[in-house]
Short mmCIF file of C-alpha atoms in Angstrom, two decimals:
data_model
loop_
_atom_site.label_atom_id
_atom_site.label_comp_id
_atom_site.label_asym_id
_atom_site.label_seq_id
_atom_site.Cartn_x
_atom_site.Cartn_y
_atom_site.Cartn_z
CA ALA A 1 5.56 -31.33 2.80
CA PHE A 2 6.09 -27.83 4.39
CA ARG A 3 9.64 -28.95 5.49
CA ASP A 4 10.57 -30.22 2.01
CA SER A 5 8.72 -28.04 -0.48
CA VAL A 6 7.54 -24.92 1.09
CA LEU A 7 10.26 -23.81 3.32
CA PRO A 8 13.31 -24.47 1.00
CA ARG A 9 11.54 -22.31 -1.78
CA PHE A 10 10.20 -19.51 0.64
CA ARG A 11 12.51 -19.05 3.37
CA ALA A 12 12.98 -15.36 2.84
CA LEU A 13 9.11 -14.91 3.56
CA TYR A 14 9.74 -16.23 6.99
CA SER A 15 12.22 -13.89 8.24
CA THR A 16 9.65 -11.72 9.86
CA ARG A 17 5.95 -11.76 10.47
CA MET A 18 5.64 -7.87 10.21
CA GLY A 19 2.84 -7.72 12.83
CA PHE A 20 0.42 -9.86 10.37
CA ILE A 21 -2.17 -11.69 12.40
CA GLU A 22 -4.27 -13.33 9.66
CA PRO A 23 -5.03 -16.82 10.55
CA GLU A 24 -3.32 -18.33 7.45
CA ILE A 25 -0.55 -16.35 8.02
CA LEU A 26 -0.33 -17.65 11.84
CA LYS A 27 -0.67 -21.14 10.87
CA SER A 28 1.82 -21.14 7.99
CA PHE A 29 4.45 -19.57 11.02
CA MET A 30 3.46 -22.23 13.11
CA LEU A 31 4.28 -24.81 10.45
CA MET A 32 7.80 -23.19 10.47
CA ALA A 33 8.22 -23.41 14.14
CA VAL A 34 7.49 -27.18 14.30
CA ALA A 35 9.00 -28.31 11.03
CA GLY A 36 11.96 -26.30 11.04
CA SER A 37 15.16 -28.07 12.36
CA PRO A 38 15.70 -26.85 15.23
CA GLN A 39 11.83 -26.72 16.18
CA GLN A 40 11.11 -23.37 18.04
CA PRO A 41 9.02 -23.30 21.02
CA THR A 42 9.77 -19.51 21.55
CA LEU A 43 7.79 -18.83 18.31
CA ARG A 44 5.16 -21.27 19.11
CA ASP A 45 4.32 -19.68 21.97
CA GLU A 46 4.26 -16.27 20.73
CA LEU A 47 1.67 -17.30 17.94
CA LEU A 48 -0.50 -19.24 20.59
CA GLN A 49 -0.53 -15.79 22.79
CA ILE A 50 -2.07 -13.55 20.03
CA PRO A 51 -5.41 -12.36 21.05
CA SER A 52 -8.63 -12.36 18.81
CA ILE A 53 -7.93 -15.30 16.82
CA PRO A 54 -11.01 -17.16 15.60
CA TYR A 55 -11.58 -20.14 17.71
CA ALA A 56 -11.37 -22.72 15.12
CA ASP A 57 -7.99 -21.13 13.89
CA HIS A 58 -6.69 -21.14 17.32
CA GLN A 59 -7.88 -24.71 17.87
CA TYR A 60 -5.80 -25.85 14.72
CA LEU A 61 -2.98 -23.79 16.17
CA GLN A 62 -2.82 -25.79 19.32
CA SER A 63 -2.85 -28.79 17.49
CA LEU A 64 0.12 -28.14 15.35
CA SER A 65 1.82 -26.78 18.47
CA ARG A 66 1.62 -30.34 20.25
CA LEU A 67 3.98 -31.39 17.20
CA ILE A 68 7.04 -29.51 19.61
CA PRO A 69 7.70 -31.53 23.16
CA ALA A 70 6.57 -29.65 25.95
CA THR A 71 9.51 -27.62 27.37
CA THR A 72 10.75 -27.41 31.13
CA PRO A 73 11.67 -23.98 32.44
CA THR A 74 15.72 -23.58 32.51
CA PRO A 75 17.71 -22.15 35.38
CA PRO A 76 18.32 -18.17 35.17
CA THR A 77 22.10 -18.24 34.80
CA VAL A 78 21.77 -20.77 31.51
CA GLY A 79 18.79 -18.89 30.07
CA ILE A 80 21.02 -15.73 29.85
CA VAL A 81 23.68 -17.57 28.27
CA ASP A 82 21.08 -18.97 26.01
CA ALA A 83 19.21 -15.91 24.97
CA GLN A 84 22.49 -14.27 23.70
CA LEU A 85 23.23 -17.47 21.54
CA GLU A 86 19.97 -18.12 20.47
CA ALA A 87 19.67 -14.38 19.51
CA ARG A 88 22.65 -14.31 17.48
CA VAL A 89 21.97 -18.04 15.67
CA ALA A 90 18.49 -16.49 14.87
CA LEU A 91 19.79 -13.34 13.43
CA GLU A 92 22.21 -15.26 11.47
CA ASN A 93 19.43 -17.49 10.11
CA GLY A 94 17.51 -14.43 8.98
CA GLN A 95 14.95 -15.09 11.65
CA TYR A 96 14.70 -11.54 12.86
CA ASP A 97 11.46 -11.47 14.65
CA LEU A 98 12.94 -14.63 16.94
CA GLY A 99 16.32 -12.51 17.36
CA LEU A 100 14.61 -9.71 18.81
CA HIS A 101 12.49 -11.67 21.06
CA MET A 102 15.55 -13.55 22.48
CA ALA A 103 17.84 -10.25 22.67
CA GLY A 104 15.09 -8.38 24.88
CA ARG A 105 16.17 -11.22 27.42
CA ILE A 106 20.10 -10.57 27.46
CA THR A 107 20.95 -8.91 30.62
CA ASN A 108 24.33 -7.20 29.76
CA LYS A 109 22.50 -3.85 28.53
CA LEU A 110 25.48 -3.33 25.71
CA ASP A 111 25.08 -6.77 24.36
CA ARG A 112 21.37 -6.45 24.24
CA ALA A 113 21.32 -2.99 22.36
CA ARG A 114 23.77 -4.62 19.84
CA LEU A 115 21.37 -7.41 18.96
CA VAL A 116 18.52 -5.69 19.27
CA LEU A 117 19.58 -2.76 16.98
CA GLU A 118 20.76 -5.21 14.46
CA CYS A 119 17.43 -6.89 14.34
CA ALA A 120 15.53 -3.50 13.92
CA TYR A 121 17.72 -2.52 11.30
CA GLU A 122 16.40 -5.48 9.26
CA LEU A 123 12.73 -5.52 10.36
CA GLN A 124 12.20 -1.83 10.45
CA THR A 125 8.85 -2.38 11.97
CA ILE A 126 7.19 -0.05 14.85
CA ASP A 127 7.90 -2.46 17.43
CA SER A 128 11.39 -3.21 16.51
CA MET A 129 12.26 0.42 16.42
CA LYS A 130 10.68 1.05 19.62
CA SER A 131 12.73 -1.96 21.10
CA ALA A 132 15.87 -0.46 19.70
CA THR A 133 15.24 3.05 21.33
CA ASP A 134 14.10 1.63 24.60
CA ALA A 135 17.70 -0.37 24.58
CA PHE A 136 19.41 2.52 23.36
CA GLU A 137 17.82 4.59 26.33
CA ALA A 138 18.75 1.86 28.89
CA LEU A 139 22.25 2.62 27.95
CA SER A 140 24.71 4.77 30.15
CA PRO A 141 26.38 7.89 28.24
CA GLU A 142 29.97 5.63 28.27
CA ASP A 143 27.98 2.65 26.79
CA ARG A 144 26.20 5.03 24.12
CA LYS A 145 29.75 6.39 23.19
CA THR A 146 31.18 2.83 22.91
CA LEU A 147 27.95 1.53 20.70
CA LEU A 148 28.28 4.27 18.17
CA ALA A 149 32.20 4.20 18.08
CA SER A 150 31.60 1.30 15.67
CA ARG A 151 30.42 2.61 12.02
CA ARG A 152 28.37 -0.51 11.81
CA TYR A 153 26.05 0.13 14.55
CA ALA A 154 26.07 3.90 14.05
CA LYS A 155 24.75 3.18 10.66
CA PHE A 156 21.93 0.77 12.41
CA TRP A 157 21.21 3.54 14.78
CA ALA A 158 20.83 6.00 12.14
CA SER A 159 18.30 3.78 10.43
CA ILE A 160 16.10 3.94 13.52
CA VAL A 161 16.28 8.03 13.95
CA GLY A 162 15.94 8.51 10.19
CA GLU A 163 19.09 10.65 9.58
CA THR A 164 22.86 10.11 8.41
CA PRO A 165 25.14 8.42 10.54
CA ASP A 166 27.27 11.41 11.40
CA ILE A 167 23.82 13.37 12.30
CA ALA A 168 22.85 10.63 14.22
CA VAL A 169 25.90 10.45 16.27
CA ALA A 170 26.70 14.03 16.84
CA THR A 171 23.23 15.26 17.70
CA SER A 172 20.53 14.66 20.38
CA LEU A 173 17.70 13.71 18.40
CA GLU A 174 14.06 13.53 19.95
CA VAL A 175 13.67 9.68 19.56
CA ARG A 176 9.88 8.87 20.01
CA ILE A 177 7.95 6.04 18.26
CA PRO A 178 4.32 6.56 17.78
CA SER A 179 1.84 3.53 18.31
CA SER A 180 -0.80 5.00 16.14
CA TRP A 181 -1.67 7.59 13.71
CA ILE A 182 -3.03 9.79 16.28
CA GLU A 183 0.37 10.06 17.83
CA TRP A 184 2.33 10.13 14.77
CA LEU A 185 0.08 13.49 13.74
CA GLU A 186 0.61 14.82 17.18
CA MET A 187 4.65 14.53 16.36
CA LEU A 188 3.87 16.39 12.88
CA SER A 189 4.76 19.96 13.93
CA SER A 190 7.79 19.02 16.09
CA GLU A 191 10.54 20.77 15.15
CA THR A 192 13.32 18.24 16.41
CA ILE A 193 12.15 15.44 14.16
CA PRO A 194 13.09 15.45 10.60
CA ALA A 195 10.65 14.95 7.83
CA GLY A 196 12.65 11.90 6.93
CA ARG A 197 12.47 10.34 10.08
CA LEU A 198 8.38 11.14 10.23
CA SER A 199 8.05 9.49 6.38
CA GLN A 200 9.94 6.24 7.81
CA LEU A 201 7.59 5.86 10.78
CA ALA A 202 4.63 6.33 8.90
CA GLU A 203 5.62 3.88 6.30
CA ALA A 204 6.39 1.28 9.12
CA GLY A 205 3.09 2.47 10.88
CA ALA A 206 1.01 1.64 7.96
CA GLU A 207 1.73 -2.11 8.14
CA ASP A 208 1.90 -2.22 11.59
CA TRP A 209 -0.48 -0.30 13.27
CA SER A 210 -3.85 -1.97 14.06
CA VAL A 211 -6.82 -0.95 11.58
CA GLU A 212 -9.56 -3.16 13.68
CA GLU A 213 -8.12 -1.15 16.42
CA LEU A 214 -9.24 2.10 15.41
CA ALA A 215 -12.54 0.94 13.64
CA SER A 216 -13.66 -0.74 16.82
CA SER A 217 -13.13 2.83 18.91
CA PRO A 218 -15.70 5.81 17.95
CA ASP A 219 -13.48 7.71 20.35
CA LYS A 220 -10.38 7.05 18.42
CA VAL A 221 -12.03 7.46 14.79
CA ASP A 222 -13.22 11.19 16.32
CA SER A 223 -9.44 11.56 17.63
CA LEU A 224 -7.91 10.98 14.44
CA VAL A 225 -10.40 13.27 12.32
CA ARG A 226 -9.59 15.81 14.83
CA ALA A 227 -5.91 15.22 14.57
CA LEU A 228 -5.73 15.13 10.74
CA ASP A 229 -7.97 18.39 10.65
CA GLN A 230 -5.46 20.16 12.98
CA ALA A 231 -2.57 18.82 10.97
CA SER A 232 -4.11 20.39 7.90
CA HIS A 233 -3.52 23.96 9.74
CA ILE A 234 0.12 23.73 10.65
CA SER A 235 3.14 25.63 8.68
CA THR A 236 3.62 24.77 5.01
CA LEU A 237 6.72 22.93 5.64
CA HIS A 238 5.28 20.38 7.72
CA ARG A 239 2.16 20.16 5.64
CA GLU A 240 4.24 19.18 3.02
CA THR A 241 5.40 16.01 4.98
CA LEU A 242 1.53 15.33 5.79
CA PHE A 243 0.93 15.21 2.39
CA ASP A 244 3.80 12.98 1.42
CA CYS A 245 2.60 10.80 4.09
CA LEU A 246 -1.25 10.56 3.28
CA PRO A 247 -0.51 7.49 0.88
CA TYR A 248 1.03 5.50 3.79
CA LEU A 249 -2.36 6.66 5.73
CA LEU A 250 -4.59 5.47 2.51
CA ARG A 251 -2.45 1.94 2.59
CA PHE A 252 -3.09 1.42 6.25
CA LEU A 253 -6.86 2.14 5.89
CA GLU A 254 -6.89 -0.22 2.72
CA ARG A 255 -5.44 -3.20 4.64
CA ASP A 256 -8.90 -3.41 6.40
CA GLU A 257 -10.69 -6.52 5.44
CA GLN A 258 -13.98 -4.49 5.36
CA PHE A 259 -12.36 -1.55 3.09
CA PRO A 260 -14.37 0.69 2.76
CA ARG A 261 -15.77 0.65 6.20
CA LYS A 262 -18.73 2.93 7.25
CA VAL A 263 -17.57 3.49 10.79
CA LEU A 264 -14.42 4.78 8.88
CA ALA A 265 -16.20 7.30 6.44
CA PRO A 266 -15.33 10.41 8.71
CA VAL A 267 -11.73 9.65 8.37
CA TYR A 268 -12.06 9.16 4.68
CA GLU A 269 -14.22 12.39 4.35
CA ILE A 270 -11.39 14.38 6.46
CA MET A 271 -8.50 12.97 4.08
CA ARG A 272 -10.58 14.23 1.09
CA MET A 273 -11.20 17.56 2.66
CA VAL A 274 -7.48 18.27 3.80
CA LEU A 275 -6.42 17.03 -0.10
CA CYS A 276 -9.06 19.51 -1.56
CA TYR A 277 -8.82 22.64 0.77
CA SER A 278 -4.98 22.53 2.14
CA CYS A 279 -3.27 21.14 -0.95
CA GLU A 280 -1.25 23.90 -2.63
CA ILE A 281 0.67 22.00 -5.42
CA GLY A 282 -1.85 19.12 -6.41
CA THR A 283 0.84 16.70 -7.41
CA ALA A 284 -0.38 13.49 -9.63
CA SER A 285 0.25 11.37 -6.05
CA ASP A 286 -2.15 13.84 -4.35
CA LEU A 287 -4.92 13.17 -6.83
CA THR A 288 -4.30 9.41 -6.70
CA VAL A 289 -5.16 9.38 -3.20
CA TYR A 290 -7.84 11.86 -3.35
CA GLY A 291 -9.30 9.27 -6.11
CA GLU A 292 -9.41 6.39 -4.08
CA LEU A 293 -10.85 8.19 -1.12
CA CYS A 294 -13.91 9.43 -3.62
CA ALA A 295 -14.03 5.71 -4.59
CA ALA A 296 -14.27 4.59 -0.71
CA THR A 297 -17.07 6.87 -0.11
CA LEU A 298 -18.93 6.46 -3.24
CA GLY A 299 -18.85 2.49 -2.66
CA LEU A 300 -20.68 3.07 0.62
CA CYS A 301 -23.56 4.90 -1.04
CA SER A 302 -24.04 6.38 2.50
CA SER A 303 -26.25 9.10 1.42
CA ALA A 304 -27.07 11.87 -1.47
CA ARG A 305 -25.44 14.35 0.64
CA ALA A 306 -21.95 12.78 0.94
CA TYR A 307 -22.02 12.15 -2.86
CA SER A 308 -22.72 15.80 -3.30
CA ASN A 309 -19.94 16.59 -0.87
CA VAL A 310 -17.53 14.49 -3.16
CA MET A 311 -18.58 15.92 -6.24
CA ALA A 312 -18.31 19.90 -4.82
CA GLU A 313 -14.64 18.97 -3.68
CA THR A 314 -13.96 17.16 -7.00
CA ILE A 315 -15.13 20.06 -9.22
CA TYR A 316 -12.87 22.39 -6.81
CA LEU A 317 -9.81 20.29 -7.03
CA CYS A 318 -10.10 19.86 -10.55
CA GLU A 319 -10.39 23.09 -11.68
CA ARG A 320 -7.37 24.30 -9.62
CA PHE A 321 -5.09 21.30 -10.37
CA THR A 322 -5.69 19.84 -14.18
CA ALA A 323 -3.01 19.80 -15.95
CA PRO A 324 -0.85 17.51 -18.31
CA HIS A 325 0.68 15.59 -15.52
CA THR A 326 -2.18 15.15 -13.40
CA ILE A 327 -4.75 14.43 -16.14
CA GLN A 328 -4.44 10.53 -15.69
CA PRO A 329 -5.31 10.32 -11.94
CA ILE A 330 -8.25 13.00 -12.75
CA LEU A 331 -9.58 10.73 -15.62
CA ASP A 332 -9.55 7.88 -13.02
CA ILE A 333 -11.65 10.10 -10.38
CA LEU A 334 -14.16 10.74 -13.18
CA ASP A 335 -14.25 7.03 -14.27
CA TRP A 336 -15.58 6.40 -10.28
CA PHE A 337 -18.31 8.70 -11.07
CA VAL A 338 -19.27 6.85 -14.20
CA TYR A 339 -18.92 3.75 -12.12
CA PHE A 340 -20.86 4.23 -9.16
CA ALA A 341 -24.60 5.35 -9.26
CA CYS A 342 -25.11 9.26 -9.60
CA PRO A 343 -28.18 10.65 -7.90
CA LEU A 344 -30.52 12.07 -10.50
CA GLU A 345 -29.86 15.67 -9.18
CA GLN A 346 -26.26 15.44 -9.39
CA VAL A 347 -26.21 14.26 -12.89
CA GLU A 348 -25.87 17.84 -14.08
CA ASN A 349 -22.93 18.50 -11.72
CA ARG A 350 -21.40 15.32 -13.12
CA ASN A 351 -21.57 16.59 -16.65
CA ARG A 352 -20.37 19.79 -15.40
CA LEU A 353 -17.31 18.10 -14.17
CA ALA A 354 -16.65 16.07 -17.15
CA SER A 355 -16.98 19.17 -19.80
CA MET A 356 -14.58 21.18 -17.76
CA VAL A 357 -12.00 18.58 -17.59
CA PHE A 358 -12.50 17.64 -21.26
CA ALA A 359 -12.40 21.48 -22.32
CA LYS A 360 -9.11 21.67 -20.40
CA ALA A 361 -7.62 18.82 -22.03
CA LEU A 362 -8.75 19.51 -25.72
CA PRO A 363 -5.37 21.79 -26.24
CA TRP A 364 -3.40 19.18 -25.06
CA VAL A 365 -4.85 16.58 -27.25
CA ARG A 366 -4.35 18.67 -30.18
CA SER A 367 -0.80 19.39 -29.38
CA GLY A 368 0.02 15.89 -29.00
CA ARG A 369 0.97 16.54 -24.99
CA LEU A 370 -1.41 13.64 -24.09
CA ASN A 371 -0.87 10.00 -25.49
CA LEU A 372 -3.14 8.35 -27.67
CA GLU A 373 -4.21 5.81 -24.94
CA LEU A 374 -5.46 8.95 -22.56
CA TRP A 375 -7.14 10.28 -25.63
CA ARG A 376 -9.26 7.10 -26.38
CA PHE A 377 -9.83 6.77 -22.46
CA MET A 378 -11.07 10.33 -22.79
CA ARG A 379 -13.59 9.44 -25.60
CA GLN A 380 -14.49 6.38 -23.76
CA LEU A 381 -15.66 8.42 -21.07
CA ALA A 382 -17.40 10.91 -22.87
CA SER A 383 -19.07 8.67 -24.85
CA GLU A 384 -20.61 6.74 -21.43
CA LEU A 385 -21.51 10.24 -20.35
CA GLN A 386 -23.26 11.40 -23.76
CA LEU A 387 -20.66 14.36 -24.26
CA THR A 388 -19.27 13.25 -27.42
CA SER A 389 -20.15 16.29 -29.32
CA LEU A 390 -17.15 18.02 -27.40
CA PHE A 391 -14.79 16.18 -29.29
CA GLU A 392 -16.40 16.68 -32.83
CA GLY A 393 -13.58 17.56 -35.13
CA VAL A 394 -10.80 17.24 -32.55
CA ILE A 395 -7.52 15.42 -34.33
CA HIS A 396 -4.90 14.27 -31.75
CA GLY A 397 -1.80 16.11 -32.21
CA GLU A 398 -3.17 18.35 -35.34
CA ASP A 399 -1.47 21.56 -34.12
CA LEU A 400 1.74 19.85 -34.92
CA GLY A 401 0.78 19.51 -38.65
CA LYS A 402 0.30 15.74 -38.73
CA ASP A 403 -1.44 13.99 -41.25
CA GLU A 404 -5.33 13.41 -40.18
CA SER A 405 -5.32 10.61 -37.73
CA PRO A 406 -7.56 7.68 -38.79
CA GLU A 407 -10.43 6.88 -36.18
CA ILE A 408 -9.16 5.35 -32.64
CA GLY A 409 -10.87 2.05 -33.23
CA GLU A 410 -8.69 1.51 -36.56
CA GLU A 411 -5.53 1.93 -34.71
CA ASP A 412 -6.05 0.59 -31.14
CA PRO A 413 -3.11 -1.77 -30.13
CA LEU A 414 -5.54 -3.76 -28.21
CA GLY A 415 -8.21 -4.27 -31.01
CA THR A 416 -5.85 -7.54 -31.98
CA LEU A 417 -5.46 -8.76 -28.43
CA ARG A 418 -6.74 -12.34 -28.12
CA GLY A 419 -6.13 -14.92 -25.21
CA SER A 420 -6.55 -14.56 -21.60
CA VAL A 421 -5.69 -11.47 -19.47
CA ALA A 422 -5.58 -11.63 -15.71
CA ILE A 423 -5.85 -8.18 -13.51
CA TYR A 424 -5.06 -8.43 -9.70
CA THR A 425 -6.06 -5.47 -7.99
CA LEU A 426 -7.47 -4.87 -4.57
CA THR A 427 -9.33 -1.77 -5.78
CA GLU A 428 -12.08 -3.99 -7.20
CA PRO A 429 -14.03 -0.99 -9.10
CA ALA A 430 -11.02 -0.04 -11.08
CA GLY A 431 -10.58 -3.76 -12.47
CA VAL A 432 -13.99 -4.38 -13.29
CA ARG A 433 -14.10 -1.30 -14.95
CA ALA A 434 -11.02 -2.23 -17.14
CA LYS A 435 -12.36 -5.48 -17.82
CA GLN A 436 -15.30 -3.92 -19.11
CA ILE A 437 -13.54 -1.55 -21.26
CA LEU A 438 -11.09 -4.22 -22.33
CA GLU A 439 -13.67 -6.74 -23.57
CA ARG A 440 -15.42 -3.80 -25.42
CA ARG A 441 -12.24 -3.09 -27.24
CA SER A 442 -10.86 -6.41 -27.35
CA PRO A 443 -13.49 -8.82 -28.37
CA ASN A 444 -11.34 -11.66 -28.86
CA CYS A 445 -10.05 -11.41 -25.16
CA HIS A 446 -10.89 -13.29 -21.92
CA VAL A 447 -10.22 -11.05 -19.18
CA GLN A 448 -10.79 -12.15 -15.16
CA VAL A 449 -10.32 -9.83 -12.20
CA ASN A 450 -9.04 -11.30 -8.81
CA CYS A 451 -9.09 -9.27 -5.77
CA ASP A 452 -7.75 -11.89 -2.94
CA LYS A 453 -5.86 -10.27 -0.13
CA VAL A 454 -3.76 -13.90 0.09
CA GLY A 455 -2.94 -16.18 -2.22
CA SER A 456 -5.76 -18.84 -3.27
CA ASP A 457 -6.01 -21.83 -5.69
CA ARG A 458 -8.20 -19.49 -8.00
CA LEU A 459 -5.00 -16.79 -8.10
CA ARG A 460 -2.60 -19.76 -8.41
CA HIS A 461 -4.47 -20.66 -11.54
CA LEU A 462 -4.43 -17.09 -13.00
CA ALA A 463 -0.97 -16.68 -12.54
CA GLN A 464 0.21 -19.81 -13.90
CA SER A 465 -2.26 -19.67 -16.79
CA ALA A 466 -3.15 -16.13 -17.89
CA ASP A 467 -0.98 -14.81 -21.05
CA ILE A 468 -0.80 -11.60 -19.62
CA PHE A 469 -0.85 -11.27 -15.97
CA ILE A 470 -1.33 -7.42 -14.69
CA MET A 471 -0.81 -6.76 -10.97
CA VAL A 472 -1.97 -3.39 -9.71
CA ILE A 473 0.82 -2.82 -6.66
CA SER A 474 1.16 0.98 -6.45
CA SER A 475 1.00 0.45 -2.75
CA ALA A 476 3.43 -1.68 -0.91
CA LYS A 477 3.52 -5.46 -1.70
CA HIS A 478 1.69 -8.05 0.53
CA ALA A 479 1.27 -11.81 1.17
CA ALA A 480 -0.51 -12.04 -2.45
CA THR A 481 1.77 -10.44 -4.63
CA HIS A 482 4.53 -12.55 -3.46
CA PHE A 483 2.50 -15.27 -4.09
CA ILE A 484 1.59 -14.28 -7.59
CA GLU A 485 5.43 -13.85 -8.37
CA ALA A 486 6.07 -17.19 -7.24
CA ASN A 487 3.66 -19.09 -9.46
CA ARG A 488 4.09 -16.49 -12.64
CA GLY A 489 7.66 -18.03 -12.93
CA LYS A 490 9.14 -16.37 -15.85
CA LYS A 491 6.42 -15.13 -17.60
CA PRO A 492 5.81 -11.26 -17.67
CA ILE A 493 4.21 -9.23 -14.92
CA LEU A 494 2.53 -6.02 -15.99
CA ARG A 495 2.94 -3.39 -13.08
CA PRO A 496 0.66 -0.07 -13.78
CA ALA A 497 1.96 2.92 -12.15
CA GLY A 498 -1.51 3.83 -10.55
CA LYS A 499 -4.26 2.09 -9.25
CA GLY A 500 -7.16 3.43 -11.64
CA THR A 501 -8.85 2.07 -14.72
CA SER A 502 -6.65 4.52 -17.19
CA SER A 503 -3.60 3.22 -15.61
CA ILE A 504 -4.36 -0.34 -16.04
CA LEU A 505 -5.20 -0.07 -19.62
CA SER A 506 -2.22 2.55 -20.10
CA GLU A 507 0.23 -0.14 -18.99
CA LEU A 508 -1.37 -2.74 -21.37
CA VAL A 509 -1.09 -0.77 -24.44
CA ARG A 510 2.56 0.48 -23.44
CA TYR A 511 3.43 -3.30 -23.19
CA MET A 512 1.63 -4.20 -26.24
CA THR A 513 3.22 -1.59 -28.23
CA SER A 514 6.78 -2.20 -26.85
CA ASP A 515 9.55 -4.32 -28.89
CA SER A 516 9.47 -6.70 -26.16
CA THR A 517 6.15 -8.17 -26.66
CA GLY A 518 7.07 -10.14 -29.76
CA GLU A 519 3.99 -12.61 -30.03
CA ALA A 520 3.61 -13.38 -26.40
CA CYS A 521 0.26 -11.69 -26.29
CA VAL A 522 -1.12 -11.89 -29.83
CA ILE A 523 -1.97 -15.51 -29.83
#
C-alpha cells in the first residue's frame, strides 16, 4: 500500500527527514527504505541508530527493517566507487539525506565537496551546512579555487555562507556552524558574520536543534537565559538582528511537545523582557512574538508574581508602541488576559491596560483608520471586561463625515455564516477563543478546533469535510500542514497572517466579504 499509493503521491515529502525524530515519521521513512525500488539499507541502518526512540516504536522499526535482506560488507575499493555513484543517484532522485551520507564516504576531497555542497544547497539544514563547511575546509587552496571557478558551485557555497556568489568567492568569510542557540547568540556580536548569514542559521536551527536537549539540562537553560540577556545589551545593529530572529527562537520553543514547559519558563521570561525593555521600534512582528510568550507564561499559571510581571511588562510595552499598525497583535495580547484566569489583585491593572489601549485606538476608529473587524473585536473585549461605557457614542469613521453606521451586529458579515468551520492551530487558546466568539456571532455555524501536530484521522476528516478550513501557519509549515493540504484537495484554505484570535476572525471576514467566495460559505 505504501509503495503503490503513498509514495507516488507524497514522494516530495521524503526528499529529506529534516532532523525529525518523531516515531511516526521514522516509521514512514523506514517504509520508504524497505518498500522503495531499490531498497535502501543505508537509510534503514541510520533510522535504527537514532537514540531515545520509545521501546515499542523501536521494535516496530526493527520488524520493518527485516524486510531488507541482511547485507555483507563490501571491500573498501568497491565501496569508494559505490559511494560516489550512490550519492549521485540519490541526488538525482531527490534523496538528499542519503546523498549527503554517501558523499561523506568519498575519499577524493574535491569530488566529495562537490556532492556535499549540492546536497547541502537542497537541504539547508544545520547538519548539512556543517558537512559542507567541513568538506570545503578540507580542500587545498588550489582545489578551493577550482571548485569556486564554477558558477554553479559558487552559488551553492554562497548559500551556505549567506552571501552573494561574488562576495563569497572574493572574501575570506568566517564559516562557523553553531550547534545550539547558545552558540548562535555568541556569534551575534561578530563583525565578520553577515546579518543574512545569522538569520539563515537561526531559521535552520529552529528546525534542527533539539528542544528536548535544552529542556533536559538546567545548566543549558541557565546558559541560554544569560546569553539572551547579554545579547540584549550589544550594539543597536546587532540587536536588530536579534529581534529579526526571535520569531525563529519562538518557533524552536513551540516545537516542544510539552509547550509551554515549566522548566523553560525562564527562557520565555527573558525573551519577554528583551522584547519589552530592549526593543526600540516595536514592530507588529515583535508584539506578535511577545504575545505568544505571554500566552505561554499565563498558560503555565506558575504564580501570581509571574502574572504580575507579565502585566507590568505589557502595560509598559503598550504605552510605548500602541499604533494603528500594531493594534491587532496588541488586541490579541489583551485577549490572552481575557482567556486566562486573572488574580483578583490584578483585575484593576488588567482594566487599566485595556482602557489605555482603547483610549489610544478610539481616534483611529473615528477616523476610519481601523477596519470594522478590529472595531468589532475591541467591542467584544470591552464587553467581556465590562468596559463598554468607553465606547458610548463612538461611530466608526464618523470623522470622515459618513452617515451614522448601524449597530455592529446588523452588518456583521459572519452573522449569515452557516455550515462547518474548522480552525487548525498549534496555539490552542487562540483557537478556542475564536471558536467561542464565532459561535456567538454565527449561531448557525458549527466550529471545530484541531491542534494535532501530525496527520490524524480526525484531522483528515476535518480537512475533507469542513465548508471552511482556517489553517494558522504564521510560522513554518510542518507535517500536519502538508497533510491538510493533501486532504483538502481543491477546496480553499484560509491562512491568517497572525496566530491570535483577531487574526483568525479577520481572515474569515476578509474571505466572507471578498468577491471570490460566491456561495461557498453561506450554505
